[in-house]
XYZ file of C-alpha atoms in Angstrom:
781
model
C -43.019 -50.699 -16.422
C -42.951 -54.722 -15.470
C -39.987 -56.841 -15.270
C -40.257 -58.807 -18.551
C -40.215 -55.411 -20.452
C -37.586 -54.374 -18.716
C -35.444 -57.840 -19.532
C -36.454 -57.037 -23.241
C -34.980 -53.715 -23.318
C -31.981 -54.708 -21.203
C -31.402 -57.277 -23.915
C -32.057 -54.836 -27.053
C -29.435 -52.321 -25.020
C -26.521 -54.630 -24.312
C -27.575 -56.948 -27.531
C -27.344 -60.556 -25.833
C -29.919 -61.876 -28.343
C -28.051 -65.078 -29.087
C -24.707 -64.573 -28.457
C -24.379 -63.226 -25.348
C -21.134 -65.123 -24.443
C -19.098 -63.511 -27.049
C -20.302 -60.059 -27.125
C -19.705 -59.983 -23.541
C -16.521 -61.570 -23.593
C -15.466 -58.996 -25.795
C -16.846 -56.021 -24.333
C -15.150 -56.966 -21.083
C -11.776 -57.600 -22.834
C -12.306 -54.051 -24.518
C -13.081 -52.573 -21.193
C -9.965 -54.010 -19.556
C -7.595 -53.166 -22.096
C -9.112 -49.276 -22.208
C -8.259 -49.402 -18.601
C -5.308 -50.618 -18.321
C -3.645 -48.895 -21.314
C -3.242 -45.224 -19.556
C -1.415 -46.727 -16.227
C 0.678 -48.963 -18.595
C 1.724 -45.705 -20.823
C 2.051 -43.425 -17.408
C 4.839 -45.842 -16.323
C 6.912 -46.059 -19.199
C 6.592 -42.416 -19.658
C 7.406 -41.786 -15.986
C 10.093 -44.062 -16.420
C 11.546 -42.557 -19.771
C 11.509 -38.805 -18.375
C 13.357 -39.961 -15.178
C 16.049 -41.319 -17.250
C 16.815 -37.768 -18.426
C 14.725 -35.800 -18.557
C 14.143 -34.653 -15.247
C 17.673 -34.448 -14.206
C 17.501 -31.180 -16.495
C 14.052 -29.948 -15.780
C 15.553 -30.093 -11.772
C 18.837 -28.768 -12.840
C 16.708 -25.868 -15.065
C 14.700 -25.346 -11.313
C 17.344 -25.202 -9.240
C 18.842 -22.627 -11.383
C 15.859 -20.471 -11.338
C 15.347 -21.062 -7.742
C 18.619 -19.826 -6.642
C 18.761 -16.976 -9.019
C 16.220 -15.322 -7.340
C 16.553 -16.380 -3.689
C 20.376 -15.056 -4.813
C 19.104 -11.638 -5.535
C 16.844 -11.430 -2.323
C 20.206 -12.051 -0.526
C 21.627 -9.465 -2.698
C 18.809 -7.065 -1.751
C 19.376 -7.215 1.496
C 22.871 -7.073 1.671
C 22.525 -4.079 -0.198
C 20.162 -2.935 1.955
C 22.906 -3.309 5.000
C 25.148 -1.261 3.136
C 22.937 1.831 1.980
C 21.871 2.388 5.582
C 25.779 2.419 7.004
C 26.296 4.775 4.809
C 23.814 6.952 5.098
C 24.341 6.955 8.856
C 27.832 7.269 8.226
C 27.325 10.771 6.014
C 24.446 11.438 8.942
C 25.603 14.941 10.621
C 25.655 13.353 14.120
C 28.771 11.613 13.243
C 30.445 14.167 12.413
C 33.664 15.644 13.193
C 31.924 17.054 16.054
C 32.363 13.105 17.905
C 35.956 13.564 17.658
C 37.437 14.435 21.278
C 33.985 15.128 22.551
C 33.453 14.826 26.440
C 30.093 11.934 26.348
C 29.739 11.982 30.213
C 29.126 16.049 30.337
C 27.570 15.445 27.171
C 25.613 12.415 28.130
C 22.648 13.787 25.836
C 24.678 13.227 22.678
C 25.435 9.833 24.294
C 22.345 9.465 24.476
C 21.239 10.034 20.768
C 23.726 7.890 19.412
C 22.786 5.580 21.374
C 19.079 5.546 20.109
C 20.165 5.393 16.958
C 22.862 2.309 17.367
C 19.235 0.936 18.855
C 17.462 1.670 15.670
C 19.634 0.379 13.128
C 20.205 -2.711 15.346
C 16.874 -3.381 14.566
C 16.194 -2.527 11.573
C 16.914 -5.966 9.700
C 16.793 -9.574 11.510
C 20.153 -10.191 10.427
C 22.370 -7.618 12.382
C 23.397 -9.188 15.435
C 25.200 -5.939 17.262
C 25.616 -2.299 15.393
C 28.707 0.059 17.236
C 30.437 2.995 16.827
C 34.095 3.050 17.540
C 35.876 6.171 18.269
C 40.014 6.355 18.472
C 42.025 8.478 19.871
C 39.745 9.346 22.780
C 41.330 10.632 25.492
C 42.160 8.887 28.247
C 40.905 5.438 26.726
C 39.489 4.712 23.542
C 35.012 4.932 23.341
C 32.851 2.066 22.222
C 29.483 2.160 21.913
C 27.466 -1.157 21.192
C 25.389 0.156 21.658
C 25.768 1.689 25.421
C 28.540 4.280 26.264
C 32.170 2.442 27.111
C 35.325 2.820 27.346
C 38.091 0.322 25.938
C 40.785 -0.303 28.663
C 41.969 -3.621 26.723
C 44.970 -2.712 24.872
C 44.460 -5.991 22.599
C 40.714 -4.838 21.947
C 41.631 -1.554 20.709
C 43.685 -2.738 18.433
C 41.320 -4.977 16.992
C 39.436 -1.822 16.159
C 42.201 0.230 14.989
C 42.894 -2.452 12.160
C 39.011 -1.768 10.969
C 40.212 2.188 10.763
C 43.263 1.362 9.383
C 42.090 0.032 6.161
C 42.488 2.089 3.022
C 38.612 1.338 2.170
C 35.888 3.829 3.657
C 33.552 0.827 3.628
C 34.087 -2.597 3.153
C 33.120 -6.263 4.634
C 35.319 -8.956 6.186
C 35.231 -11.659 8.544
C 36.206 -10.060 11.968
C 37.079 -11.826 14.821
C 35.784 -9.447 17.808
C 37.758 -11.648 20.633
C 41.234 -11.059 21.197
C 40.853 -14.084 23.001
C 39.218 -16.173 20.541
C 40.597 -15.492 17.134
C 38.938 -18.605 15.801
C 35.513 -16.923 16.316
C 34.645 -14.788 13.222
C 31.091 -12.427 12.708
C 31.220 -11.490 9.028
C 30.967 -7.447 9.716
C 29.877 -4.511 7.784
C 32.579 -1.433 8.094
C 32.407 2.250 7.332
C 34.443 4.764 8.372
C 33.274 8.215 10.076
C 33.087 10.835 9.029
C 31.559 9.161 5.723
C 33.756 10.676 2.681
C 36.817 11.958 5.147
C 40.435 11.101 4.259
C 41.012 11.083 8.082
C 38.860 8.559 9.495
C 38.861 8.817 13.662
C 36.395 6.047 14.006
C 34.086 3.557 12.230
C 30.721 2.468 12.398
C 30.222 -1.781 12.073
C 27.576 -3.963 11.165
C 28.146 -7.601 12.941
C 25.732 -10.369 11.506
C 24.163 -13.090 13.531
C 25.933 -15.917 12.208
C 23.420 -18.192 12.734
C 20.671 -16.077 11.083
C 23.689 -15.331 8.080
C 23.732 -19.491 8.050
C 19.600 -19.374 7.281
C 19.673 -16.965 4.878
C 22.279 -18.980 2.664
C 19.851 -22.133 3.705
C 17.120 -20.393 1.487
C 19.730 -21.135 -1.320
C 19.202 -24.880 -0.930
C 15.650 -26.048 -2.239
C 15.823 -29.677 -0.816
C 16.785 -28.602 2.799
C 20.350 -31.264 1.907
C 23.825 -30.028 -0.009
C 26.348 -27.200 0.349
C 25.568 -23.435 -0.152
C 28.844 -20.573 1.016
C 29.696 -17.144 -0.311
C 33.041 -16.356 -0.811
C 34.972 -13.434 -1.478
C 37.068 -13.109 -4.815
C 40.181 -12.433 -2.789
C 39.770 -15.302 -0.707
C 39.495 -12.760 2.585
C 35.623 -13.972 3.205
C 34.277 -17.484 3.798
C 30.551 -17.650 4.881
C 28.499 -21.288 5.151
C 25.161 -22.613 5.275
C 26.191 -25.636 6.885
C 29.177 -24.639 8.871
C 31.613 -26.014 6.653
C 35.293 -24.313 6.485
C 36.896 -23.183 3.560
C 39.028 -25.709 3.390
C 37.034 -28.504 3.260
C 37.409 -31.268 0.740
C 33.988 -31.224 -0.992
C 34.068 -26.851 -0.890
C 37.942 -27.238 -2.208
C 36.891 -29.479 -4.775
C 33.653 -27.511 -5.733
C 35.763 -24.540 -5.839
C 38.180 -25.965 -8.149
C 35.518 -27.468 -10.653
C 33.961 -23.789 -10.576
C 37.138 -22.135 -11.504
C 37.852 -24.293 -14.287
C 34.387 -23.309 -15.793
C 35.520 -19.842 -16.919
C 33.084 -17.172 -17.198
C 32.051 -18.519 -20.489
C 29.939 -21.478 -19.605
C 26.854 -22.007 -17.723
C 26.030 -21.184 -14.136
C 24.348 -24.234 -13.649
C 26.177 -28.144 -14.048
C 25.829 -31.550 -12.355
C 28.670 -32.305 -9.760
C 29.956 -35.930 -9.283
C 30.721 -36.452 -5.453
C 31.274 -39.490 -3.338
C 28.520 -41.812 -5.029
C 25.872 -38.849 -5.372
C 24.845 -36.167 -8.003
C 24.558 -32.464 -7.128
C 23.148 -29.676 -9.123
C 25.510 -26.784 -8.854
C 24.545 -23.343 -8.958
C 26.317 -20.300 -8.588
C 26.703 -16.636 -9.493
C 28.609 -13.516 -8.157
C 27.501 -10.571 -6.004
C 28.916 -7.006 -6.241
C 29.506 -5.554 -3.277
C 31.790 -2.328 -1.776
C 34.494 -2.478 -3.712
C 34.838 -6.352 -4.341
C 33.043 -9.444 -5.784
C 31.716 -11.906 -3.834
C 30.559 -15.608 -5.231
C 27.673 -17.607 -4.001
C 27.385 -21.647 -4.990
C 24.634 -23.855 -3.766
C 25.162 -27.279 -4.229
C 22.212 -29.758 -3.486
C 21.839 -33.625 -4.406
C 19.178 -35.120 -6.474
C 20.026 -38.517 -6.329
C 17.213 -39.127 -3.453
C 14.768 -37.334 -5.549
C 15.198 -39.226 -8.486
C 15.582 -42.831 -7.078
C 11.921 -42.823 -5.120
C 10.591 -41.746 -8.804
C 12.431 -44.482 -10.277
C 10.911 -46.703 -7.906
C 7.305 -45.177 -8.560
C 7.699 -45.221 -12.311
C 7.943 -49.487 -12.003
C 5.443 -49.742 -9.310
C 2.847 -48.118 -11.610
C 3.503 -50.608 -14.045
C 3.264 -53.511 -12.019
C -0.568 -51.956 -10.709
C -1.515 -51.357 -13.903
C -1.135 -55.122 -14.606
C -3.296 -55.732 -11.927
C -5.793 -53.380 -12.530
C -6.220 -55.827 -15.258
C -7.877 -58.502 -13.032
C -10.078 -55.439 -10.966
C -11.077 -53.955 -14.421
C -13.068 -57.359 -15.091
C -14.802 -57.831 -12.024
C -15.676 -53.632 -12.172
C -16.436 -53.536 -15.520
C -19.095 -57.135 -14.814
C -20.777 -55.473 -12.140
C -20.856 -52.474 -13.833
C -22.569 -53.752 -16.939
C -25.262 -54.950 -14.118
C -26.093 -51.357 -13.118
C -26.129 -49.621 -16.714
C -29.530 -48.758 -16.432
C -29.906 -46.788 -13.143
C -28.786 -43.811 -14.525
C -31.720 -44.188 -16.765
C -34.279 -44.890 -14.548
C -33.504 -41.902 -12.573
C -33.147 -39.780 -15.164
C -37.067 -40.869 -16.447
C -38.234 -40.349 -12.622
C -36.717 -37.048 -12.373
C -37.874 -35.607 -15.551
C -41.424 -37.290 -16.334
C -44.454 -37.186 -14.324
C -46.434 -39.913 -12.933
C -49.378 -39.900 -15.612
C -46.790 -39.369 -18.339
C -45.015 -42.770 -17.114
C -48.036 -44.922 -17.250
C -49.540 -44.132 -20.583
C -46.920 -46.864 -22.095
C -47.938 -45.434 -25.817
C -43.970 -44.338 -25.892
C -40.280 -45.264 -25.111
C -38.417 -43.451 -22.579
C -36.238 -41.729 -24.593
C -39.091 -40.452 -26.879
C -40.666 -39.048 -23.617
C -37.444 -38.084 -22.101
C -37.176 -35.845 -25.544
C -40.178 -34.354 -25.025
C -39.701 -33.409 -21.894
C -36.569 -31.700 -22.401
C -37.760 -29.530 -25.318
C -40.119 -28.370 -22.880
C -37.585 -27.546 -20.432
C -35.520 -26.033 -22.603
C -38.205 -23.750 -24.301
C -39.179 -22.509 -20.361
C -35.084 -21.915 -20.023
C -35.096 -19.942 -22.674
C -37.699 -17.505 -21.915
C -36.115 -16.868 -18.049
C -33.149 -16.150 -20.054
C -34.845 -13.396 -21.992
C -36.400 -12.456 -19.032
C -32.766 -12.631 -17.226
C -31.154 -10.476 -20.319
C -33.302 -7.123 -19.774
C -32.779 -7.175 -15.977
C -29.122 -7.920 -16.215
C -27.508 -4.415 -16.830
C -29.838 -3.144 -13.191
C -28.651 -6.451 -11.482
C -25.111 -5.711 -12.338
C -24.804 -1.731 -11.927
C -26.064 -3.250 -8.026
C -23.364 -5.420 -8.212
C -20.970 -3.272 -9.216
C -21.807 -0.321 -6.870
C -21.586 -2.775 -4.104
C -18.432 -3.785 -5.363
C -16.268 -0.708 -5.473
C -17.782 0.441 -2.101
C -16.572 -1.992 -0.314
C -19.826 -3.385 1.256
C -18.724 -7.193 0.109
C -15.931 -7.594 1.782
C -17.550 -10.725 3.608
C -17.491 -12.709 0.288
C -14.548 -15.079 -0.537
C -12.842 -14.313 -4.041
C -13.990 -17.547 -5.531
C -17.780 -16.292 -4.329
C -17.156 -12.886 -5.985
C -15.664 -14.745 -8.718
C -18.915 -17.378 -9.220
C -21.213 -14.053 -8.764
C -19.391 -11.821 -11.915
C -19.518 -15.348 -14.045
C -23.408 -15.314 -13.343
C -23.209 -11.740 -14.257
C -22.081 -12.687 -17.407
C -18.216 -11.279 -17.056
C -15.284 -13.566 -17.719
C -12.931 -13.868 -15.373
C -10.815 -16.201 -16.046
C -7.267 -15.555 -16.996
C -8.508 -11.759 -16.509
C -6.775 -8.818 -14.890
C -9.022 -5.904 -13.836
C -8.245 -1.897 -13.981
C -10.378 0.552 -11.909
C -11.231 4.401 -13.036
C -12.789 6.934 -11.258
C -13.418 10.076 -12.854
C -14.340 13.293 -11.792
C -15.941 16.067 -13.347
C -14.806 20.019 -12.760
C -16.032 23.646 -13.858
C -19.681 23.242 -13.057
C -19.568 26.738 -12.229
C -17.456 28.652 -14.801
C -19.053 30.718 -17.433
C -18.047 28.015 -20.451
C -20.064 25.415 -18.834
C -23.521 24.211 -20.446
C -24.583 23.722 -16.295
C -24.841 25.063 -12.880
C -25.221 23.863 -9.356
C -27.942 21.708 -8.971
C -27.404 19.932 -12.205
C -24.962 17.524 -10.729
C -26.983 14.469 -10.898
C -27.837 15.490 -14.788
C -24.264 15.860 -15.362
C -23.484 12.596 -14.138
C -25.733 10.843 -15.931
C -24.670 12.340 -19.202
C -21.172 11.840 -18.559
C -21.664 8.232 -17.638
C -23.326 7.436 -20.968
C -20.302 9.065 -22.570
C -17.947 7.258 -20.770
C -19.588 3.956 -21.595
C -20.031 4.119 -25.181
C -15.981 5.392 -25.043
C -15.006 2.171 -23.132
C -17.195 -0.268 -25.428
C -15.885 0.913 -28.051
C -12.076 -0.045 -27.117
C -12.484 -3.123 -24.354
C -14.506 -6.124 -24.823
C -15.554 -5.979 -21.541
C -16.289 -2.370 -19.504
C -18.882 -1.317 -16.980
C -19.494 2.321 -16.163
C -21.316 3.811 -13.122
C -22.103 7.173 -11.808
C -22.736 8.152 -8.422
C -24.998 11.527 -9.068
C -22.205 13.784 -7.566
C -19.877 14.695 -10.781
C -17.851 11.420 -10.164
C -18.237 8.184 -11.836
C -16.539 4.795 -11.803
C -15.191 2.201 -14.230
C -14.299 -1.159 -14.454
C -12.441 -2.643 -17.127
C -11.756 -6.375 -17.680
C -8.408 -6.962 -19.869
C -6.075 -10.242 -20.470
C -3.603 -11.348 -18.344
C -1.573 -12.452 -20.650
C -0.454 -8.780 -22.795
C -0.411 -5.351 -21.359
C -2.973 -2.762 -21.618
C -0.968 0.049 -20.278
C -1.217 1.960 -23.763
C -4.676 0.714 -24.444
C -5.924 2.573 -21.258
C -3.675 6.155 -21.351
C -5.226 6.772 -24.989
C -8.940 5.788 -23.857
C -8.240 8.057 -20.883
C -7.136 11.297 -22.984
C -9.733 10.068 -25.641
C -12.542 10.477 -22.523
C -10.899 14.092 -21.324
C -11.559 15.531 -25.185
C -14.987 14.403 -25.911
C -16.387 15.361 -22.312
C -14.302 18.682 -23.161
C -16.297 19.231 -26.525
C -19.391 17.665 -25.672
C -20.309 18.696 -21.753
C -17.558 22.111 -21.734
C -16.219 20.265 -18.533
C -12.847 19.582 -17.362
C -11.547 15.638 -16.370
C -9.437 14.325 -13.841
C -8.850 10.957 -14.864
C -7.310 8.523 -12.174
C -6.876 4.670 -12.962
C -5.168 2.161 -10.405
C -2.280 -0.834 -12.033
C -3.922 -3.693 -13.438
C -5.154 -6.297 -10.406
C -5.463 -10.182 -10.573
C -7.623 -10.258 -7.781
C -11.175 -9.053 -7.470
C -11.277 -8.936 -3.865
C -8.632 -6.509 -4.299
C -11.467 -3.739 -6.333
C -12.733 -1.719 -3.352
C -9.069 -1.181 -2.252
C -8.221 -0.061 -5.535
C -11.287 2.304 -5.831
C -10.530 3.579 -2.892
C -6.616 4.206 -3.558
C -7.321 5.671 -7.395
C -10.080 8.260 -5.371
C -7.607 9.290 -2.943
C -5.150 9.800 -5.938
C -7.729 12.446 -7.229
C -7.745 14.423 -4.352
C -3.816 15.039 -4.972
C -4.456 16.486 -8.145
C -3.216 20.491 -8.568
C -5.936 22.669 -7.203
C -6.763 23.998 -10.544
C -9.825 24.065 -13.325
C -7.387 21.913 -15.394
C -7.654 18.152 -17.185
C -5.500 15.467 -14.972
C -4.805 11.763 -16.458
C -3.329 10.098 -12.568
C -1.807 6.731 -13.387
C -1.245 5.394 -9.810
C 1.819 3.494 -10.551
C 3.700 6.239 -12.046
C 2.015 8.269 -8.858
C 3.928 5.824 -6.262
C 7.070 5.900 -8.337
C 7.100 9.549 -8.808
C 6.007 10.399 -4.855
C 3.845 13.070 -4.305
C 6.388 15.010 -2.487
C 5.853 18.793 -2.816
C 6.506 22.270 -1.560
C 4.507 22.407 1.776
C 1.006 24.658 1.518
C 1.041 28.010 2.386
C -1.410 28.139 5.512
C -1.908 32.555 6.262
C -2.166 32.301 10.190
C -2.043 35.954 9.444
C -4.888 36.130 7.456
C -6.927 33.646 9.715
C -6.386 36.262 12.493
C -7.988 39.456 10.299
C -10.656 36.877 9.306
C -11.995 36.213 12.380
C -11.309 39.727 13.744
C -13.428 41.025 11.081
C -16.351 38.721 11.799
C -15.973 39.896 15.496
C -16.508 42.903 14.423
C -19.267 42.600 12.088
C -17.526 44.266 8.979
C -19.040 41.736 6.511
C -16.880 43.320 3.212
C -14.092 42.811 5.144
C -14.693 39.435 6.161
C -15.703 38.228 2.217
C -12.122 39.801 0.750
C -10.537 38.576 3.868
C -12.120 35.193 3.248
C -11.422 35.182 -0.415
C -7.443 36.106 -0.139
C -7.157 33.139 1.911
C -8.717 30.675 -0.168
C -6.252 32.360 -2.373
C -3.274 31.412 -0.422
C -4.465 28.210 0.021
C -4.552 27.562 -3.661
C -1.141 28.863 -4.272
C 2.442 27.111 -5.176
C 0.488 24.547 -6.975
C -1.298 23.194 -4.096
C -3.295 19.697 -4.325
C -7.165 19.264 -3.616
C -6.510 17.630 -0.313
C -4.184 20.365 0.255
C -6.627 23.531 -0.227
C -9.729 20.737 1.501
C -7.742 20.545 4.578
C -7.041 23.773 5.287
C -10.328 24.986 5.052
C -11.587 22.618 7.263
C -8.935 23.860 9.649
C -10.296 27.519 8.795
C -13.585 25.773 10.096
C -12.625 25.033 13.099
C -10.915 28.366 14.105
C -14.150 30.097 12.667
C -16.400 27.756 14.956
C -14.007 27.885 18.266
C -14.393 31.597 17.799
C -17.878 31.855 17.429
C -18.286 28.961 20.785
C -15.904 32.246 22.741
C -18.244 34.864 21.336
C -21.235 33.836 22.934
C -23.370 31.622 20.216
C -24.122 28.164 20.290
C -22.729 27.196 16.941
C -25.158 24.075 16.915
C -28.203 26.388 17.547
C -26.450 28.572 14.592
C -26.119 25.851 12.309
C -29.043 24.055 13.151
C -27.150 21.439 13.462
C -25.832 20.386 10.219
C -22.255 19.106 10.112
C -20.405 21.120 8.658
C -17.155 19.176 7.907
C -18.476 16.898 6.519
C -20.534 19.147 4.070
C -17.045 21.240 3.270
C -15.298 17.570 2.562
C -18.084 16.970 -0.358
C -16.967 20.304 -2.139
C -13.854 20.046 -4.749
C -14.635 23.523 -6.671
C -12.752 26.897 -5.139
C -15.513 28.993 -5.993
C -18.259 26.042 -4.576
C -15.974 26.599 -1.751
C -16.080 30.190 -1.652
C -19.776 30.706 -1.966
C -20.174 27.677 0.679
C -18.285 29.213 3.427
C -19.794 32.728 2.696
C -23.599 31.423 3.013
C -23.607 28.475 5.105
C -20.342 29.732 7.784
C -19.940 33.781 7.546
C -23.512 35.000 6.723
C -25.385 33.484 9.638
C -23.106 34.124 12.459
C -22.820 37.895 10.845
C -26.360 38.016 11.044
C -26.741 36.681 14.490
C -23.941 39.440 15.832
C -25.514 42.273 14.089
C -29.001 41.322 16.072
C -26.958 41.561 19.531
C -25.068 44.985 19.295
C -26.057 48.807 17.988
C -23.570 50.003 15.683
C -21.881 53.095 17.689
C -21.150 49.778 20.742
C -19.325 47.551 17.620
C -17.330 51.086 16.438
C -16.420 51.428 19.938
C -14.804 47.994 20.549
C -13.256 47.857 17.076
C -11.561 50.574 18.243
C -10.454 49.335 21.204
C -9.500 45.542 19.246
C -7.379 47.642 16.943
C -5.689 49.833 19.602
C -4.681 46.268 21.124
C -3.161 44.949 18.297
C -0.954 47.908 17.236
C 0.085 47.890 20.972
C -0.123 44.593 22.756
C 3.893 44.302 23.345
C 3.439 47.501 25.941
C 1.969 47.507 29.036
C -1.366 47.560 28.019
C -4.736 47.510 30.706
C -7.665 48.041 30.924
C -8.289 51.822 32.190
C -5.484 52.712 29.132
C -7.513 51.445 26.675
C -10.778 52.546 28.187
C -8.844 56.452 28.529
C -7.958 56.084 24.342
C -11.145 55.255 22.905
C -12.985 57.751 25.503
C -15.122 55.745 27.591
C -15.122 54.337 31.206
C -13.345 51.193 32.340
C -16.472 49.158 33.378
C -18.447 49.871 30.325
C -15.211 49.090 28.271
C -15.336 45.526 30.076
C -18.975 44.825 29.558
C -19.746 45.788 25.926
C -16.206 44.397 24.922
C -17.598 40.641 26.859
C -21.142 41.528 24.655
C -19.605 42.253 21.227
C -16.876 39.269 21.358
C -17.385 36.870 23.639
C -14.366 36.791 25.984
C -13.852 39.583 28.053
C -10.666 42.085 27.965
C -7.852 39.998 29.499
C -8.273 37.029 28.051
C -8.477 38.587 24.543
C -5.042 40.615 25.058
C -3.757 37.085 25.929
C -4.575 35.344 23.292
C -3.551 38.083 21.073
C -0.063 38.067 22.636
C 0.356 34.400 22.535
C -1.013 34.153 18.602
C 2.365 36.561 18.120
C 4.603 34.964 19.916
C 4.005 31.441 18.454
C 4.620 33.234 15.055
C 7.542 34.704 16.174
C 8.713 31.097 17.692
C 7.728 29.472 14.439
C 9.128 31.757 11.741
C 11.880 33.293 13.435
C 15.156 32.819 15.265
C 14.511 34.797 18.509
C 15.924 33.762 21.425
C 12.955 33.131 24.070
C 13.491 36.240 26.057
C 13.224 38.169 22.686
C 9.949 36.498 21.795
C 8.473 37.525 25.413
C 9.715 41.163 25.372
C 8.254 41.864 21.770
C 5.039 40.460 23.125
C 5.006 42.451 26.385
C 5.777 39.770 29.215
C 8.557 40.048 31.332
C 10.881 36.543 30.606
C 9.871 34.486 33.665
C 6.167 35.095 33.194
C 5.851 34.458 29.431
C 7.471 30.931 30.419
C 4.649 30.494 33.134
C 1.847 31.991 31.054
C 3.059 29.928 27.981
C 3.004 26.987 29.596
C -0.484 26.887 31.172
C -2.194 27.973 27.991
C -0.168 25.793 25.215
C 0.524 22.724 27.598
C 3.768 22.983 26.805
C 6.939 25.006 26.748
C 7.483 27.821 24.383
C 11.539 25.861 23.768
C 8.937 22.994 23.584
C 6.306 24.540 20.891
C 9.893 25.557 18.570
C 11.137 22.453 18.564
C 7.565 20.768 17.216
C 6.853 23.365 15.037
C 10.927 22.339 13.299
């Protein structure tokens, strides 16, 4: 395209034929006015808003911020009150402290010091926690937190006044130093013992004055002004700026609040010394009294700059008229530049040199071609999108995309046609049970087929109820669901209804039971892997029974998971290992089933049963090693712990333990010993179990079963994997640990019941267990 053609096209485009000056001038004026109008309107609106609306908005914002921060302060003070009440009623601070000789009972003194140190470190505002005990001989005692005696009559009188108060728990502004009565600290006091009508001491929490002031400063949003707390009875006053209760500003402000009365709003404007303050006040309900908090902040320093800026905007807007004229002239000269770049980008050289059609016709034709190509690519993408989305969702749930930022994850989900703007996400974990039950349609080995069928059912149900949902199955009778719900409304009712419908449908179609766990709505995509892991963990807390379970993780967190501790039968464990060592196959299988039933008792949860069976597996492998068999060789290097942790149904656990653990060991054992020797060793082991509390020796046992001690010792080692003395010691130690855990017998009585002298029992117990019997009993508690 030559210069003449370009000039001709340019003249037609901007309409300069014959009247360039007037047309050009009119367009420049129009562009000038259009560019200047926004600035003029903006300046006028800002000037009008500053006149009145800004002040009301600042007052409202000040009120909201102060109320929120006041609630935070109220929560901190309430936590301190609850903590002090808890310790005041603790048995550690009961009547046993009255008259106790702490110098002799130094362990009690040390425990009290540790407790006070823990209380002192529980909150950053706590300066010191003290325990005062009056009436001690010869002097009153003060733990602060170290033990000490009070020799000053003036100091003891200060502390006695705290105990003489009629209230058992209260706040006070306390002068802790008799030599400096003007220095006072905010102090929380609780008489001990808690609830007593005749207290003999007090627990004190002395607050750090500077940190209390810093806490009150958080209620001043503009870092200037005054914030203070005052007890309604007038006995307590705390200020963020160090003002006194009788300062002119505080006195006038309190009088103004008193005039307003309870019927008026708790926020207002206050004029003082030529400045306007926004004031917000309210009340705290503290122990046996009410506190009033007041926050006053000047807003004049904020509105004045805004007024200046609004005037400046008007000046700048008029100045922009001149600049707009210059810029408009420059812009008109370069108006054709983007069209030229577009033409070069879309069209090839051969098309551009034809010159038969104008640029816009060629651009339109090329755009249509690109549009059809794009449409074809979109069709192919739509065919592959479900598979790509499933892969992405699997990686997201498993936490493999941890390196991506929140913005990257949102962009990727939007490319996969998820709508994530102003949305929240709910993660489901679905676990199927009962594949081995008689009423089910499937058997072991069909896990992948069942998971696929369940995922299809779940996906169809979710699509009927939610606009955005995706389901993925993990081929092991579990599936995950990601729901995308609106951010501005609650989906709790729909989620619970969907969970119930999903459970009923799978019960009817697949004849299986279902555990459904779902998370709370979350706003961040990067938190989805954590939420998925939490719902998986929540599913493991279901009762270990073949029943439907719907677990809301929010309610689980609120209600807690504290239940009765699971029953782990050490007796059945010992009998099972004994039966395995002696090759009693039927007895071993029976004891294994009884052990599993004991774990399932008392409403045990899945995680309790799995951990109990893993614990048993560890003890069984230890017994196998003691018998001289290498577990790695016996089980061919299989990771038994990982395999057992993947099984969730009791019938499958029992079958797996029989086939993979007990049966291989019994088979190996039967190849090592003949029947007669096994019977003899079984008799010896029964004799030891019945007589371990007596003076048992290798010779006495050999005489009892009718053999010689040499043959007995050799055969015992061959069959059980351990020698005679080690087995007897292990038997006695197991019984001793059981007595230490479950009875209150003295250590000497425990030693006597397991066939040891007291002193020797202490030495051998510490040698084998690494601790004394007394320490073991304390750990058991």
